[in-house]
């Protein structure tokens, strides 16, 4: 995970692909620098200076949210794709 000059120490996993869909409980908190496994990609609320609408359903591999599943905006992840572009090799969440 990437802080992207954010003043906080991490972000909560979201229940859906928008920022307000959040349960602010410790076991859903992901510290910046945590490695996450990408499950699938989706489109949602625009986040950050590039109005990036790309989101990822992830599971953190360590920290308080280890084993939880939730959405994180692409802005907060160190992915190889540009804003508003799918991550190469990542399936779409809506595909079977």
PDB file of C-alpha atoms in Angstrom:
ATOM      1  CA  UNK A   1       0.000   0.000   0.000  1.00  0.00           C
ATOM      2  CA  UNK A   2       1.112   3.512  -0.786  1.00  0.00           C
ATOM      3  CA  UNK A   3       0.532   6.634   1.325  1.00  0.00           C
ATOM      4  CA  UNK A   4       0.629   8.948  -1.728  1.00  0.00           C
ATOM      5  CA  UNK A   5       1.434  11.901   0.587  1.00  0.00           C
ATOM      6  CA  UNK A   6      -1.655  11.161   2.702  1.00  0.00           C
ATOM      7  CA  UNK A   7      -1.306  12.515   6.290  1.00  0.00           C
ATOM      8  CA  UNK A   8      -2.706   9.308   7.857  1.00  0.00           C
ATOM      9  CA  UNK A   9      -1.030   5.986   8.695  1.00  0.00           C
ATOM     10  CA  UNK A  10      -3.367   3.817   6.625  1.00  0.00           C
ATOM     11  CA  UNK A  11      -6.910   3.302   5.387  1.00  0.00           C
ATOM     12  CA  UNK A  12      -9.923   1.188   6.290  1.00  0.00           C
ATOM     13  CA  UNK A  13     -11.144  -1.508   3.939  1.00  0.00           C
ATOM     14  CA  UNK A  14     -14.392  -0.436   2.277  1.00  0.00           C
ATOM     15  CA  UNK A  15     -17.483  -2.642   1.926  1.00  0.00           C
ATOM     16  CA  UNK A  16     -18.146  -1.349  -1.589  1.00  0.00           C
ATOM     17  CA  UNK A  17     -16.254   0.791  -4.120  1.00  0.00           C
ATOM     18  CA  UNK A  18     -16.923   4.158  -2.509  1.00  0.00           C
ATOM     19  CA  UNK A  19     -15.290   5.968   0.392  1.00  0.00           C
ATOM     20  CA  UNK A  20     -18.364   6.246   2.645  1.00  0.00           C
ATOM     21  CA  UNK A  21     -18.955   2.452   2.645  1.00  0.00           C
ATOM     22  CA  UNK A  22     -16.748   1.888   5.685  1.00  0.00           C
ATOM     23  CA  UNK A  23     -16.820   0.274   9.114  1.00  0.00           C
ATOM     24  CA  UNK A  24     -14.209   2.135  11.156  1.00  0.00           C
ATOM     25  CA  UNK A  25     -13.134  -0.796  13.308  1.00  0.00           C
ATOM     26  CA  UNK A  26      -9.552  -1.797  14.053  1.00  0.00           C
ATOM     27  CA  UNK A  27      -9.698  -5.202  12.344  1.00  0.00           C
ATOM     28  CA  UNK A  28     -10.593  -3.469   9.027  1.00  0.00           C
ATOM     29  CA  UNK A  29      -7.631  -1.026   9.190  1.00  0.00           C
ATOM     30  CA  UNK A  30      -4.757  -1.475   6.725  1.00  0.00           C
ATOM     31  CA  UNK A  31      -1.484   0.351   7.426  1.00  0.00           C
ATOM     32  CA  UNK A  32       0.377   1.936   4.535  1.00  0.00           C
ATOM     33  CA  UNK A  33       3.160  -0.419   3.496  1.00  0.00           C
ATOM     34  CA  UNK A  34       1.002  -3.516   4.006  1.00  0.00           C
ATOM     35  CA  UNK A  35       1.116  -6.081   1.210  1.00  0.00           C
ATOM     36  CA  UNK A  36      -2.327  -6.975  -0.111  1.00  0.00           C
ATOM     37  CA  UNK A  37      -3.491  -9.669  -2.504  1.00  0.00           C
ATOM     38  CA  UNK A  38      -5.560  -8.330  -5.407  1.00  0.00           C
ATOM     39  CA  UNK A  39      -8.708 -10.414  -5.858  1.00  0.00           C
ATOM     40  CA  UNK A  40     -10.398  -8.413  -8.615  1.00  0.00           C
ATOM     41  CA  UNK A  41     -10.827  -4.885  -9.950  1.00  0.00           C
ATOM     42  CA  UNK A  42     -13.949  -2.744 -10.135  1.00  0.00           C
ATOM     43  CA  UNK A  43     -15.140   0.769 -10.936  1.00  0.00           C
ATOM     44  CA  UNK A  44     -16.436   3.077  -8.223  1.00  0.00           C
ATOM     45  CA  UNK A  45     -16.252   6.536  -6.708  1.00  0.00           C
ATOM     46  CA  UNK A  46     -13.532   8.864  -8.017  1.00  0.00           C
ATOM     47  CA  UNK A  47     -10.700   9.306  -5.481  1.00  0.00           C
ATOM     48  CA  UNK A  48      -7.616  11.512  -5.406  1.00  0.00           C
ATOM     49  CA  UNK A  49      -6.096  14.206  -7.591  1.00  0.00           C
ATOM     50  CA  UNK A  50      -6.585  12.217 -10.819  1.00  0.00           C
ATOM     51  CA  UNK A  51     -10.258  11.413 -10.061  1.00  0.00           C
ATOM     52  CA  UNK A  52      -9.275   7.749 -10.242  1.00  0.00           C
ATOM     53  CA  UNK A  53     -12.394   5.533 -10.350  1.00  0.00           C
ATOM     54  CA  UNK A  54     -10.456   2.251 -10.198  1.00  0.00           C
ATOM     55  CA  UNK A  55     -10.921   0.113  -7.063  1.00  0.00           C
ATOM     56  CA  UNK A  56      -9.643  -3.298  -6.004  1.00  0.00           C
ATOM     57  CA  UNK A  57     -11.172  -6.027  -3.888  1.00  0.00           C
ATOM     58  CA  UNK A  58      -8.233  -7.135  -1.737  1.00  0.00           C
ATOM     59  CA  UNK A  59      -7.172  -9.185   1.253  1.00  0.00           C
ATOM     60  CA  UNK A  60      -4.303  -7.872   3.422  1.00  0.00           C
ATOM     61  CA  UNK A  61      -1.500 -10.372   4.067  1.00  0.00           C
ATOM     62  CA  UNK A  62      -0.520  -8.958   7.477  1.00  0.00           C
ATOM     63  CA  UNK A  63      -1.532  -6.395  10.093  1.00  0.00           C
ATOM     64  CA  UNK A  64      -4.854  -5.999  11.909  1.00  0.00           C
ATOM     65  CA  UNK A  65      -6.921  -6.615   8.754  1.00  0.00           C
ATOM     66  CA  UNK A  66      -5.062  -9.813   7.769  1.00  0.00           C
ATOM     67  CA  UNK A  67      -7.518 -12.201   6.139  1.00  0.00           C
ATOM     68  CA  UNK A  68     -10.300  -9.615   5.837  1.00  0.00           C
ATOM     69  CA  UNK A  69     -11.713  -8.858   2.377  1.00  0.00           C
ATOM     70  CA  UNK A  70     -12.670  -5.373   1.247  1.00  0.00           C
ATOM     71  CA  UNK A  71     -12.245  -2.635  -1.326  1.00  0.00           C
ATOM     72  CA  UNK A  72      -9.367  -0.152  -1.513  1.00  0.00           C
ATOM     73  CA  UNK A  73      -9.204   2.684  -4.036  1.00  0.00           C
ATOM     74  CA  UNK A  74      -6.381   2.310  -6.574  1.00  0.00           C
ATOM     75  CA  UNK A  75      -5.021   5.670  -5.368  1.00  0.00           C
ATOM     76  CA  UNK A  76      -3.844   3.971  -2.173  1.00  0.00           C
ATOM     77  CA  UNK A  77      -2.158   0.984  -3.829  1.00  0.00           C
ATOM     78  CA  UNK A  78       1.162   0.732  -5.611  1.00  0.00           C
ATOM     79  CA  UNK A  79      -0.190  -0.825  -8.820  1.00  0.00           C
ATOM     80  CA  UNK A  80       1.513  -0.668 -12.245  1.00  0.00           C
ATOM     81  CA  UNK A  81      -1.486   0.885 -13.997  1.00  0.00           C
ATOM     82  CA  UNK A  82      -2.222   4.553 -14.602  1.00  0.00           C
ATOM     83  CA  UNK A  83      -5.250   6.214 -13.018  1.00  0.00           C
ATOM     84  CA  UNK A  84      -8.564   4.965 -14.426  1.00  0.00           C
ATOM     85  CA  UNK A  85      -6.923   1.966 -16.111  1.00  0.00           C
ATOM     86  CA  UNK A  86      -7.367  -1.719 -15.200  1.00  0.00           C
ATOM     87  CA  UNK A  87      -4.418  -3.487 -13.589  1.00  0.00           C
ATOM     88  CA  UNK A  88      -2.842  -5.917 -16.096  1.00  0.00           C
ATOM     89  CA  UNK A  89      -3.805  -9.522 -15.311  1.00  0.00           C
ATOM     90  CA  UNK A  90      -6.371  -8.610 -12.647  1.00  0.00           C
ATOM     91  CA  UNK A  91      -9.867 -10.005 -13.336  1.00  0.00           C
ATOM     92  CA  UNK A  92     -12.909  -7.762 -13.148  1.00  0.00           C
ATOM     93  CA  UNK A  93     -15.075  -8.351 -10.071  1.00  0.00           C
ATOM     94  CA  UNK A  94     -18.235  -8.631 -12.156  1.00  0.00           C
ATOM     95  CA  UNK A  95     -16.853 -11.441 -14.357  1.00  0.00           C
ATOM     96  CA  UNK A  96     -17.554 -15.073 -13.525  1.00  0.00           C
TER      97      UNK A  96
END
